[in-house]
């Protein structure tokens, strides 16, 4: 069992948890993920590691309530335990040797982009961070992000924070204003990552994306997380989750994410009837 | 007087039309009377050919004699002395190509039903023998075992009984490896596997789940932690795909994923959260035991049409005869000499057809089996909403990519010395599918046993 040492709601749909897992905390690097299972009847879900504290022996995860498992996870409190917590899985993001990076996060993706920005910053690179949200009420990690980058640009779809637009709008403007990035990292919903990659392809800037497909074991066994990269089949769990964004087949990846939409909805509806929470995000 | 009946005492089974709708065990097991009757068919040959056919050298005629004399406790003791997982072996070993293939009674008539008798004895023991913890006094030496499948469990059991302090590291949340995630409940009840695992824990074996070695700890760190030797039994975990068009469509699974969702994650039970698609027509590609397991699971999940699509003929199928027979009885349709060339989908990306081509057999290839050749222009499609690819697995790369000094061949299998099972790295041994590529439970167990012996010799000689 893995103890929940801290729980903090970041906004109406996102929650941060720090889990006691000293061995994982010691090993985890930016870009890697864990798989957790709440109880014996639960699903195994992958979540990217948001932060680690080697001294406290904790691993931080940030999740959005999108389905039954994340709703149930959100019901747990500090002092409760999670049945299974395994990691660090996947390959760390390759961050060596870059001088100037734009790190882009979309919504919950900011939680995953943050450790990469932090690592780059600690390695001495210039880091501009662009964070996109639907509206100002769901902005997360503002202080954390601004602490690990040279410039933080927060933009909202509806303009409610005073900056209307998509992350690609900000990136395009920065590039056109003469910023010379040798690396772009884009993490967030698939359509966002795809849009960023389409833009950076024009300017020929290397772009890393973090893929988050459906998976079971996270060790290469199930093959459920296969995605097409450069025309070849790759397993996100062992070959990724980071890939060269210019090579990823996003359309296929988006299709594969929709695999269990119907079953997930049934599971959520069932859970709602049992009073386990619910909502329109289900 | 021996029982001179030419045929084996039949195994009681659930009716095919009933069992293909449930996940309960197909073969329900011999009664005491049946076991004794079958045991009396054994001639107790002096030269014991059957034993030479067993990878773990079970003293077969001796235990069968004890069964015939109704001393089941003695029979159990005899089996257990060389086989740590008899309830598993009695169910899933390919006896027809091992012990039973050497049985003298098989020359004229059917061989003695050694597997069924082994299972009877193991099941009897589980019900009747009071579990007593036989914790051996520790010899103070620590050994780490990576993977809790048949190879790892066997190696752990043998080393623990010699007094070693054994820790088994398992990547998944449940120990058992392929016995838990791969082989379905109706062929190997998970309670049987659990009982074997519990037995090891009672012996003092420490089993740690959620531990992906190579990630959370490396083999080098295990040595730093005081382990004196390591056995790698991490299996052939990486599913192969066919590299044909359409394999990324929704509803195309590796057999590993399909079976894991059902067996380990219990997708067929309502109280579990694991999603599994309701499917109507399923094509399972492959001709091994895994393909049979996947097909029979699909049927049990309510699929109306389940096809086995295999590019050679039935004679070349690697699956056990019994599994093929059971699958046919349960209504699985065999599309033999048929090779899939393309999977087709609808506008939302869900599978709706599989295109195949007919094959004919040519000259034998490197495997000794006749090579299938395409019949030009014989293409046809099957309407399916699910495709399961069961054409084998490659060894998991995690250990070889994180352990300096461990060498693998070009297929990714770890290279070991044939006799000792020592890898190219000192004090690291390996066995089972990670060395051989996908093979059988009993061969993995044999390797676990062999490695335990080598590790014992190595540590004693230090």
XYZ file of C-alpha atoms in Angstrom:
744
model
C 0.000 0.000 0.000
C 1.171 3.496 -0.820
C 0.300 6.332 1.577
C -1.134 9.627 0.364
C 1.009 12.222 2.168
C -0.588 15.299 0.676
C -3.705 16.143 -1.291
C -4.529 19.488 -2.781
C -7.301 20.435 -5.226
C -5.798 22.707 -7.852
C -9.080 23.659 -9.494
C -12.547 22.210 -9.960
C -11.286 19.230 -11.938
C -7.596 18.820 -11.107
C -5.999 17.430 -7.973
C -2.422 17.099 -6.776
C -1.311 14.194 -4.617
C 2.045 13.319 -3.114
C 2.468 9.600 -2.596
C 4.959 7.880 -0.296
C 7.165 5.898 -2.690
C 10.815 6.489 -1.751
C 12.405 4.105 -4.256
C 10.526 5.695 -7.152
C 11.279 9.212 -5.869
C 14.969 8.349 -5.884
C 14.955 7.193 -9.500
C 12.338 9.229 -11.327
C 13.362 11.719 -13.989
C 11.368 14.287 -15.966
C 9.139 12.643 -18.540
C 8.692 9.321 -16.739
C 5.378 8.031 -15.462
C 3.823 5.754 -12.876
C 0.881 3.354 -13.070
C -1.508 3.141 -10.168
C -4.414 0.967 -9.170
C -6.604 2.237 -6.363
C -7.947 -1.113 -5.158
C -8.410 -4.740 -6.163
C -11.271 -3.952 -8.522
C -9.699 -0.905 -10.107
C -8.128 -0.214 -13.439
C -4.441 0.433 -13.898
C -3.997 4.017 -15.071
C -0.788 5.753 -16.174
C 0.032 9.224 -14.831
C 3.121 11.244 -15.594
C 5.256 12.148 -12.596
C 4.863 15.859 -11.814
C 7.548 16.148 -9.151
C 9.617 14.150 -6.656
C 11.072 14.812 -3.240
C 13.952 12.450 -2.528
C 14.275 13.587 1.118
C 10.616 13.070 1.907
C 10.464 10.010 -0.334
C 7.390 11.259 -2.154
C 6.248 11.284 -5.774
C 3.788 13.968 -6.881
C 1.048 13.259 -9.395
C -1.511 15.659 -10.800
C -4.641 14.262 -12.356
C -7.792 15.509 -13.967
C -11.126 13.923 -13.161
C -12.080 12.411 -16.508
C -13.340 8.931 -15.712
C -14.329 6.578 -12.936
C -10.816 5.865 -11.667
C -9.774 9.512 -11.451
C -13.067 10.370 -9.733
C -12.478 7.654 -7.173
C -8.894 8.754 -6.705
C -10.136 12.275 -6.036
C -12.339 10.910 -3.225
C -9.296 9.711 -1.290
C -7.767 11.962 1.353
C -4.397 12.525 2.945
C -3.697 9.507 5.161
C -5.530 7.083 2.852
C -3.582 4.585 0.774
C -3.453 3.437 -2.827
C -3.136 -0.291 -3.437
C -0.573 -0.266 -6.250
C 1.889 2.359 -7.441
C 4.588 1.265 -9.872
C 7.366 3.146 -11.609
C 9.278 5.027 -12.746
C 8.228 3.786 -16.181
C 9.181 4.927 -19.654
C 12.298 6.741 -20.757
C 13.219 10.137 -19.299
C 12.942 13.181 -21.567
C 16.264 13.845 -23.300
C 17.140 17.363 -22.261
C 20.934 17.430 -22.619
C 22.583 20.053 -24.765
C 19.788 22.553 -25.403
C 20.333 26.280 -24.936
C 16.937 27.813 -25.429
C 13.665 25.985 -25.074
C 9.979 26.769 -25.298
C 8.063 24.447 -22.977
C 4.355 24.361 -23.724
C 1.637 22.922 -21.519
C -2.049 22.615 -22.280
C -4.429 22.277 -19.305
C -3.476 19.275 -17.200
C -0.471 18.916 -19.518
C 1.137 21.789 -17.602
C 1.650 19.369 -14.728
C 3.755 17.193 -17.029
C 5.490 20.050 -18.811
C 6.524 21.565 -15.486
C 9.187 18.939 -14.537
C 10.807 19.245 -17.975
C 10.927 23.034 -17.664
C 12.385 22.657 -14.188
C 15.046 20.195 -15.373
C 16.045 22.402 -18.330
C 16.152 25.438 -16.080
C 18.361 23.615 -13.567
C 20.680 22.607 -16.405
C 21.146 26.264 -17.254
C 19.032 26.541 -20.383
C 16.919 29.582 -21.152
C 13.315 28.461 -20.726
C 10.167 30.202 -21.943
C 7.005 28.555 -20.775
C 3.654 28.839 -22.514
C 0.648 27.538 -20.610
C -2.804 27.345 -22.133
C -6.119 26.895 -20.294
C -9.780 27.073 -21.263
C -10.420 29.926 -18.808
C -8.791 31.697 -15.886
C -10.600 29.659 -13.218
C -8.717 26.518 -14.080
C -5.196 27.941 -14.227
C -2.846 25.729 -12.209
C 0.764 25.788 -11.027
C 1.285 29.458 -11.886
C 3.830 30.020 -9.087
C 5.617 26.740 -9.690
C 5.958 27.361 -13.413
C 7.135 30.939 -13.078
C 9.845 29.793 -10.661
C 11.470 27.540 -13.273
C 11.397 29.666 -16.411
C 12.644 32.976 -17.702
C 9.304 34.039 -19.136
C 5.881 32.583 -18.437
C 3.057 33.237 -20.889
C -0.401 32.166 -19.777
C -3.136 32.224 -22.342
C -6.830 31.322 -22.185
C -9.220 30.137 -24.862
C -11.859 32.642 -23.732
C -9.499 35.475 -22.853
C -10.754 35.611 -19.260
C -7.215 36.189 -17.915
C -6.704 39.063 -20.312
C -4.747 36.988 -22.825
C -7.004 35.419 -25.401
C -5.647 32.799 -27.735
C -4.106 29.375 -28.117
C -0.600 28.375 -27.127
C 0.292 28.199 -30.822
C -0.586 31.890 -31.199
C 1.897 32.779 -28.464
C 4.586 30.495 -29.830
C 4.211 31.841 -33.351
C 4.517 35.422 -32.125
C 7.636 34.625 -30.097
C 9.292 32.894 -33.030
C 8.361 35.718 -35.395
C 9.738 38.226 -32.917
C 13.078 36.554 -33.354
C 13.305 34.110 -30.452
C 15.615 31.312 -31.568
C 14.529 28.091 -29.889
C 16.539 24.927 -30.395
C 13.886 22.863 -28.621
C 10.123 22.922 -28.165
C 8.408 20.598 -25.726
C 4.638 20.334 -26.129
C 2.487 18.438 -23.643
C -1.267 18.513 -23.497
C -4.339 17.357 -25.400
C -3.529 15.653 -28.711
C -5.037 18.382 -30.942
C -2.862 20.943 -29.169
C 0.310 18.890 -29.593
C -0.546 18.321 -33.220
C -1.078 22.065 -33.804
C 2.226 22.921 -32.126
C 4.043 20.337 -34.252
C 2.496 21.668 -37.451
C 3.775 25.114 -36.518
C 7.295 24.108 -35.458
C 7.689 21.979 -38.580
C 7.442 25.180 -40.617
C 10.325 26.665 -38.653
C 12.194 23.384 -38.439
C 12.468 23.402 -34.622
C 12.918 20.051 -32.909
C 9.756 19.278 -30.967
C 9.257 16.662 -28.280
C 5.750 15.532 -27.361
C 4.643 13.268 -24.519
C 2.109 10.639 -25.555
C -0.479 9.333 -23.134
C -2.204 6.380 -24.783
C -4.289 3.667 -23.156
C -2.052 1.050 -21.552
C -2.239 -1.750 -18.995
C 1.115 -2.875 -17.681
C 3.499 -0.102 -18.756
C 6.381 -2.523 -19.286
C 5.921 -3.473 -22.942
C 3.689 -6.463 -22.361
C 0.240 -5.508 -23.623
C 1.068 -3.516 -26.730
C -2.083 -1.457 -26.170
C -0.080 1.772 -26.179
C 1.244 1.297 -29.706
C 1.488 4.428 -31.770
C 2.929 5.148 -35.176
C 6.107 7.220 -35.226
C 7.867 7.800 -38.522
C 5.704 5.063 -40.030
C 6.909 2.490 -37.493
C 4.992 0.923 -34.630
C 6.323 2.024 -31.223
C 5.198 1.211 -27.693
C 4.762 4.443 -25.706
C 5.550 2.657 -22.434
C 9.031 1.390 -23.306
C 10.034 3.421 -26.386
C 8.480 6.651 -25.036
C 6.367 8.294 -23.736
C 8.351 11.103 -25.438
C 8.632 11.121 -29.205
C 9.730 13.415 -31.987
C 6.485 15.320 -32.557
C 7.181 15.765 -36.242
C 7.108 11.981 -36.716
C 4.020 11.096 -34.656
C 0.806 10.065 -36.398
C -1.547 12.146 -34.226
C -4.736 11.294 -36.112
C -4.290 7.591 -35.459
C -3.305 8.246 -31.840
C -6.454 10.341 -31.295
C -8.596 7.603 -32.755
C -7.054 5.000 -30.452
C -7.774 7.115 -27.361
C -11.487 6.899 -28.151
C -11.467 3.097 -27.917
C -13.396 2.709 -24.676
C -15.435 5.938 -24.682
C -18.717 4.049 -24.539
C -17.563 1.633 -21.823
C -16.056 4.468 -19.794
C -19.330 6.340 -19.920
C -21.251 3.245 -18.810
C -18.807 2.747 -15.965
C -19.152 6.389 -14.910
C -22.954 6.370 -15.169
C -22.974 3.267 -13.009
C -20.627 4.930 -10.514
C -22.800 8.060 -10.412
C -25.844 5.994 -9.567
C -23.870 4.569 -6.673
C -23.066 8.085 -5.515
C -19.392 7.936 -6.359
C -19.431 11.370 -7.906
C -19.950 12.304 -11.495
C -20.221 15.293 -13.700
C -20.260 16.388 -17.277
C -16.653 15.444 -17.807
C -17.570 11.801 -17.423
C -3.224 -57.198 -11.871
C -2.837 -54.034 -13.905
C -5.859 -52.509 -15.576
C -5.337 -53.467 -19.227
C -7.951 -51.095 -20.699
C -6.535 -49.579 -23.902
C -8.012 -46.158 -23.259
C -7.427 -43.620 -20.512
C -10.096 -43.288 -17.877
C -12.081 -40.372 -19.352
C -11.752 -36.947 -17.730
C -15.066 -35.506 -16.544
C -15.702 -32.212 -18.313
C -18.344 -29.528 -18.477
C -20.548 -29.909 -21.580
C -19.176 -27.752 -24.429
C -22.463 -25.871 -24.914
C -22.525 -24.952 -21.225
C -18.847 -24.251 -20.620
C -18.462 -21.910 -23.580
C -20.628 -19.496 -21.621
C -18.756 -19.592 -18.322
C -15.208 -19.212 -17.050
C -15.280 -22.211 -14.687
C -12.760 -24.967 -15.222
C -13.457 -27.118 -18.290
C -12.052 -30.382 -16.944
C -13.450 -31.012 -13.491
C -10.921 -33.622 -12.380
C -10.822 -37.323 -11.520
C -12.626 -38.723 -8.527
C -10.671 -40.965 -6.147
C -12.122 -44.058 -7.830
C -11.193 -42.839 -11.310
C -7.669 -41.976 -10.180
C -7.086 -45.381 -8.639
C -8.493 -47.123 -11.694
C -6.257 -45.096 -14.031
C -3.211 -45.563 -11.797
C -3.636 -49.302 -12.155
C -2.965 -48.974 -15.893
C 0.679 -48.161 -15.084
C 2.999 -51.128 -15.604
C 5.622 -49.620 -13.282
C 8.353 -50.194 -15.875
C 11.829 -50.725 -14.479
C 13.493 -48.376 -17.025
C 10.941 -45.565 -16.409
C 10.862 -44.026 -19.902
C 8.237 -41.505 -18.773
C 10.633 -39.833 -16.325
C 13.067 -39.056 -19.132
C 10.276 -37.120 -20.838
C 9.732 -34.818 -17.870
C 11.726 -31.558 -17.717
C 11.647 -31.650 -13.909
C 12.094 -35.465 -13.601
C 8.991 -36.233 -11.576
C 9.308 -39.794 -10.206
C 6.260 -40.823 -12.178
C 5.927 -44.602 -11.662
C 6.531 -44.189 -7.923
C 3.788 -41.628 -7.411
C 1.382 -43.556 -9.610
C 2.023 -46.697 -7.564
C 1.155 -44.731 -4.423
C -2.078 -43.571 -6.064
C -2.953 -47.150 -6.995
C -2.431 -48.058 -3.338
C -4.618 -45.110 -2.325
C -1.781 -43.472 -0.408
C -2.358 -40.022 -1.890
C -0.294 -38.239 0.744
C 2.734 -40.295 -0.236
C 2.036 -39.682 -3.917
C 2.012 -35.946 -3.217
C 5.267 -36.123 -1.317
C 6.924 -37.947 -4.209
C 5.729 -35.395 -6.796
C 6.591 -32.420 -4.615
C 10.155 -33.668 -4.150
C 10.983 -32.569 -7.705
C 8.053 -30.431 -8.854
C 7.113 -27.319 -6.918
C 3.917 -26.579 -8.890
C 2.108 -29.899 -9.465
C -1.428 -28.472 -9.572
C -0.288 -26.174 -12.386
C 1.668 -28.821 -14.311
C -1.098 -31.385 -14.059
C -3.287 -28.906 -15.914
C -1.133 -27.144 -18.473
C 1.847 -29.391 -19.304
C 1.879 -30.813 -22.845
C 2.094 -34.363 -21.481
C 1.366 -35.826 -24.914
C 4.777 -34.681 -26.147
C 6.591 -35.269 -22.848
C 6.078 -37.989 -20.229
C 3.048 -39.604 -21.864
C 4.766 -39.768 -25.258
C 7.279 -42.204 -23.725
C 4.716 -44.394 -21.927
C 4.900 -48.061 -22.895
C 1.104 -48.321 -22.713
C 0.969 -45.783 -25.520
C 2.462 -48.247 -28.018
C -0.780 -50.194 -28.145
C -3.582 -47.929 -27.005
C -3.439 -44.730 -24.983
C -0.647 -43.917 -22.550
C -1.344 -43.702 -18.821
C -3.012 -40.349 -18.026
C -0.002 -39.071 -16.085
C -1.072 -35.429 -16.216
C -4.566 -36.140 -14.954
C -3.156 -38.213 -12.107
C -0.691 -35.484 -11.170
C -3.525 -32.978 -11.066
C -5.671 -35.329 -8.975
C -2.905 -35.754 -6.408
C -2.183 -32.026 -6.230
C -5.873 -31.144 -5.851
C -6.341 -33.867 -3.241
C -3.391 -32.495 -1.278
C -4.742 -28.967 -1.433
C -7.971 -30.146 0.137
C -6.700 -32.744 2.548
C -3.202 -31.955 3.707
C -2.987 -29.562 6.613
C -0.703 -26.773 5.519
C 2.322 -26.673 7.733
C 4.989 -24.096 7.278
C 8.209 -25.842 6.555
C 10.504 -22.879 6.871
C 14.045 -24.085 6.409
C 16.743 -22.562 8.594
C 18.374 -19.662 6.764
C 21.887 -20.188 5.437
C 22.392 -16.421 5.459
C 22.753 -15.989 1.684
C 20.437 -13.692 -0.269
C 19.282 -14.398 -3.821
C 17.106 -12.119 -5.974
C 14.674 -13.461 -8.546
C 13.243 -11.256 -11.265
C 9.799 -12.321 -12.402
C 7.275 -14.502 -10.610
C 6.195 -16.673 -13.498
C 6.790 -20.426 -13.637
C 10.602 -20.086 -13.951
C 10.936 -17.608 -11.084
C 8.545 -19.407 -8.736
C 10.288 -22.750 -9.298
C 13.733 -21.261 -8.794
C 12.500 -19.478 -5.644
C 10.986 -22.659 -4.223
C 14.088 -24.743 -4.817
C 16.444 -22.130 -3.353
C 14.210 -21.470 -0.330
C 14.139 -25.167 0.467
C 17.941 -25.078 0.516
C 17.882 -22.294 3.091
C 18.476 -19.263 0.876
C 16.794 -15.955 1.666
C 14.898 -15.408 -1.545
C 13.247 -12.199 -2.744
C 11.082 -12.348 -5.859
C 10.467 -9.078 -7.723
C 7.286 -8.917 -9.812
C 6.435 -6.029 -12.158
C 2.658 -6.488 -12.050
C 0.424 -6.151 -9.004
C -0.150 -9.904 -8.704
C 2.484 -12.664 -8.641
C 2.256 -15.588 -11.048
C 3.296 -14.118 -14.384
C 1.742 -15.849 -17.372
C -0.075 -18.252 -15.021
C -2.098 -15.234 -13.841
C -2.323 -12.867 -16.796
C -2.122 -15.329 -19.679
C -3.679 -18.731 -19.072
C -7.444 -18.369 -18.571
C -9.395 -19.330 -15.472
C -11.194 -22.162 -17.287
C -7.891 -23.907 -17.940
C -6.001 -22.944 -14.803
C -8.077 -21.538 -11.931
C -6.344 -18.548 -10.381
C -7.022 -19.966 -6.903
C -4.731 -22.871 -7.810
C -1.914 -20.498 -8.746
C -2.562 -18.409 -5.641
C -2.278 -21.507 -3.458
C 1.122 -22.326 -4.993
C 2.290 -18.738 -4.445
C 1.030 -18.797 -0.844
C 2.973 -22.019 -0.329
C 6.191 -20.244 -1.320
C 5.417 -17.350 1.015
C 4.911 -19.868 3.826
C 8.375 -21.180 3.069
C 9.711 -17.702 3.717
C 10.014 -16.423 0.147
C 9.536 -12.649 0.052
C 7.484 -11.676 -3.003
C 7.499 -7.965 -3.828
C 4.969 -6.784 -6.405
C 4.995 -3.515 -8.404
C 8.770 -3.802 -8.785
C 9.976 -3.285 -12.339
C 13.630 -4.272 -12.183
C 15.632 -2.193 -14.595
C 13.587 0.842 -13.612
C 13.097 1.114 -9.859
C 16.244 -0.920 -9.129
C 18.905 -2.249 -11.457
C 20.641 -5.599 -11.158
C 23.786 -3.745 -10.074
C 21.845 -2.181 -7.216
C 20.558 -5.601 -6.177
C 24.170 -6.731 -5.776
C 24.899 -3.566 -3.772
C 21.942 -4.483 -1.542
C 23.677 -7.733 -0.636
C 22.113 -10.213 -3.038
C 24.809 -12.689 -4.011
C 23.166 -14.017 -7.152
C 20.299 -13.013 -9.424
C 17.988 -15.180 -11.509
C 16.257 -13.465 -14.429
C 12.955 -15.072 -15.352
C 11.254 -12.045 -16.829
C 9.587 -13.931 -19.652
C 8.800 -13.127 -23.244
C 6.716 -10.093 -22.610
C 6.796 -8.084 -25.815
C 3.966 -8.964 -28.206
C 4.763 -9.412 -31.890
C 2.508 -7.880 -34.495
C 2.231 -8.917 -38.139
C 3.265 -5.564 -39.623
C 0.251 -5.554 -41.911
C -2.030 -2.623 -42.663
C -4.730 -1.914 -40.097
C -3.088 -3.236 -36.947
C -3.654 0.076 -35.173
C -7.419 -0.031 -35.724
C -9.647 -0.075 -32.662
C -10.555 -3.631 -31.767
C -7.171 -5.067 -32.744
C -5.428 -6.500 -29.694
C -2.266 -8.365 -28.954
C -3.167 -11.666 -27.307
C -1.321 -10.372 -24.233
C -3.607 -7.373 -23.924
C -6.780 -9.323 -24.671
C -5.954 -12.065 -22.171
C -4.631 -9.657 -19.517
C -7.831 -7.628 -19.602
C -9.756 -10.844 -19.003
C -7.539 -12.944 -16.738
C -5.539 -10.528 -14.626
C -7.863 -7.533 -14.737
C -11.064 -9.660 -14.654
C -12.758 -7.669 -17.403
C -15.453 -10.355 -17.626
C -16.680 -9.693 -14.099
C -19.059 -6.798 -13.442
C -17.481 -5.734 -10.173
C -14.188 -4.895 -11.893
C -13.596 -1.579 -13.665
C -11.603 -3.042 -16.579
C -13.264 -2.148 -19.861
C -13.620 -4.853 -22.474
C -15.538 -4.496 -25.700
C -18.657 -6.544 -26.318
C -17.704 -8.268 -29.528
C -19.715 -10.205 -32.091
C -17.182 -11.705 -34.481
C -13.576 -12.286 -33.610
C -10.607 -13.417 -35.672
C -7.726 -14.804 -33.643
C -4.535 -14.982 -35.694
C -2.173 -17.806 -34.731
C -2.162 -21.518 -33.997
C -0.634 -21.892 -30.558
C -2.093 -22.420 -27.109
C -2.349 -18.668 -26.645
C -4.478 -18.394 -29.779
C -6.774 -21.157 -28.473
C -7.019 -19.395 -25.105
C -7.911 -16.084 -26.726
C -10.508 -17.679 -29.012
C -12.161 -19.566 -26.171
C -12.218 -16.415 -24.018
C -13.851 -14.467 -26.850
C -16.551 -17.138 -27.091
C -17.158 -16.919 -23.369
C -17.504 -13.149 -23.596
C -20.472 -13.789 -25.865
C -19.001 -13.548 -29.373
C -21.182 -15.356 -31.905
C -18.463 -16.152 -34.433
C -14.929 -16.864 -33.381
C -12.353 -17.816 -36.007
C -8.856 -19.178 -35.635
C -6.920 -17.895 -38.630
C -3.760 -19.934 -39.171
C -1.492 -19.972 -42.189
C -0.486 -23.635 -42.039
C -2.623 -26.755 -41.606
C -3.847 -28.328 -38.402
C -0.933 -30.790 -38.383
C 1.540 -27.921 -37.980
C -0.386 -26.155 -35.219
C 1.787 -25.678 -32.144
C -1.209 -25.806 -29.785
C -1.820 -28.899 -27.690
C -4.201 -31.381 -29.271
C -6.457 -31.175 -26.254
C -6.773 -27.406 -26.615
C -7.593 -27.662 -30.323
C -10.145 -30.336 -29.554
C -11.733 -28.277 -26.770
C -11.826 -25.175 -28.955
C -13.606 -27.045 -31.743
C -16.116 -28.534 -29.323
C -16.895 -25.052 -28.054
C -17.754 -23.815 -31.517
C -14.561 -22.098 -32.604
C -14.266 -22.110 -36.410
C -10.880 -22.994 -37.853
C -9.787 -21.096 -40.949
C -6.671 -23.093 -41.783
C -4.158 -22.437 -44.564
C -5.336 -18.858 -44.331
C -3.135 -15.818 -43.892
C -4.364 -12.328 -42.995
C -2.948 -9.627 -45.243
C -4.887 -6.536 -44.203
C -7.276 -5.372 -41.490
C -10.009 -2.979 -42.539
C -11.964 -0.467 -40.478
C -14.923 1.899 -40.531
C -14.788 5.710 -40.615
C -14.372 5.879 -36.813
C -11.357 3.598 -36.910
C -13.082 0.448 -35.607
C -12.277 -2.897 -37.233
C -14.966 -4.289 -39.502
C -13.196 -6.798 -41.760
C -10.065 -8.826 -42.101
C -8.766 -9.658 -45.546
C -7.109 -13.040 -45.909
C -5.522 -15.110 -48.596
C -5.548 -18.902 -48.904
C -2.299 -20.789 -48.582
C -0.901 -24.152 -49.645
C 1.986 -26.058 -48.177
C 5.324 -26.289 -49.979
C 8.685 -27.714 -48.964
C 9.716 -27.864 -45.280
C 11.333 -24.663 -43.962
C 13.955 -24.082 -41.255
C 11.472 -25.096 -38.535
C 10.963 -28.445 -40.282
C 7.344 -27.578 -40.970
C 6.085 -27.260 -44.536
C 6.320 -23.689 -45.724
C 2.988 -22.026 -46.498
C 2.763 -20.386 -49.928
C 0.126 -17.903 -51.018
C -2.494 -19.018 -53.547
C -2.652 -16.130 -55.967
C -6.062 -14.481 -56.310
C -7.665 -16.405 -53.451
C -8.277 -13.290 -51.332
C -11.454 -13.120 -49.274
C -12.707 -11.112 -46.300
C -14.266 -12.079 -42.991
C -16.622 -9.676 -41.199
C -15.175 -9.169 -37.727
C -15.309 -6.466 -35.071
C -12.284 -7.733 -33.164
C -8.903 -9.149 -34.169
C -6.519 -10.758 -31.708
C -2.915 -11.202 -32.818
C -1.467 -14.324 -31.192
C 1.679 -14.927 -33.210
C 4.162 -14.964 -30.351
C 6.171 -12.672 -28.113
C 9.731 -11.424 -27.923
C 11.723 -11.148 -24.683
C 11.180 -7.984 -22.692
C 14.087 -5.575 -23.282
C 14.099 -3.945 -19.817
C 16.765 -6.137 -18.216
C 19.175 -6.359 -21.122
C 19.039 -2.609 -21.748
C 19.692 -1.708 -18.107
C 22.286 -4.315 -17.129
C 25.844 -3.767 -18.328
C 27.565 -6.991 -19.305
C 24.420 -8.967 -20.135
C 24.393 -10.090 -23.740
C 21.461 -11.105 -25.891
C 21.185 -12.697 -29.319
C 19.689 -10.913 -32.284
C 16.182 -11.958 -31.304
C 16.692 -10.309 -27.912
C 16.966 -13.576 -25.964
C 19.534 -13.568 -23.166
C 22.591 -15.684 -23.911
C 23.297 -18.329 -21.254
C 25.597 -21.275 -20.760
C 23.476 -24.299 -21.592
C 24.395 -26.327 -18.520
C 24.571 -23.709 -15.791
C 22.173 -21.107 -17.276
C 24.703 -18.457 -16.306
C 24.457 -15.309 -18.406
C 27.468 -13.414 -19.756
C 27.494 -11.561 -16.442
C 28.970 -13.167 -13.326
C 26.414 -14.307 -10.694
C 23.480 -13.563 -13.003
C 21.499 -16.561 -14.254
C 18.515 -16.645 -16.578
C 15.917 -19.117 -17.755
C 12.489 -19.541 -19.253
C 11.079 -17.497 -22.105
C 13.596 -14.654 -21.644
C 16.214 -17.154 -22.866
C 14.259 -19.431 -25.203
C 11.627 -17.078 -26.560
C 8.008 -18.023 -25.961
C 7.814 -21.694 -24.896
C 5.956 -23.731 -22.273
C 5.340 -23.448 -18.546
C 7.127 -26.710 -17.807
C 10.255 -25.806 -19.784
C 10.443 -22.561 -17.837
C 10.052 -24.545 -14.613
C 12.806 -26.897 -15.690
C 15.053 -23.889 -16.285
C 14.176 -22.411 -12.895
C 15.170 -25.685 -11.300
C 18.418 -25.936 -13.222
C 19.329 -22.333 -12.331
C 18.588 -22.926 -8.643
C 21.066 -25.795 -8.678
C 23.720 -23.658 -10.417
C 23.178 -20.733 -8.053
C 23.525 -23.048 -5.060
C 26.783 -24.458 -6.461
C 28.076 -20.981 -7.278
C 27.381 -19.527 -3.831
C 28.784 -22.586 -2.050
C 31.972 -22.375 -4.115
C 32.539 -18.690 -3.352
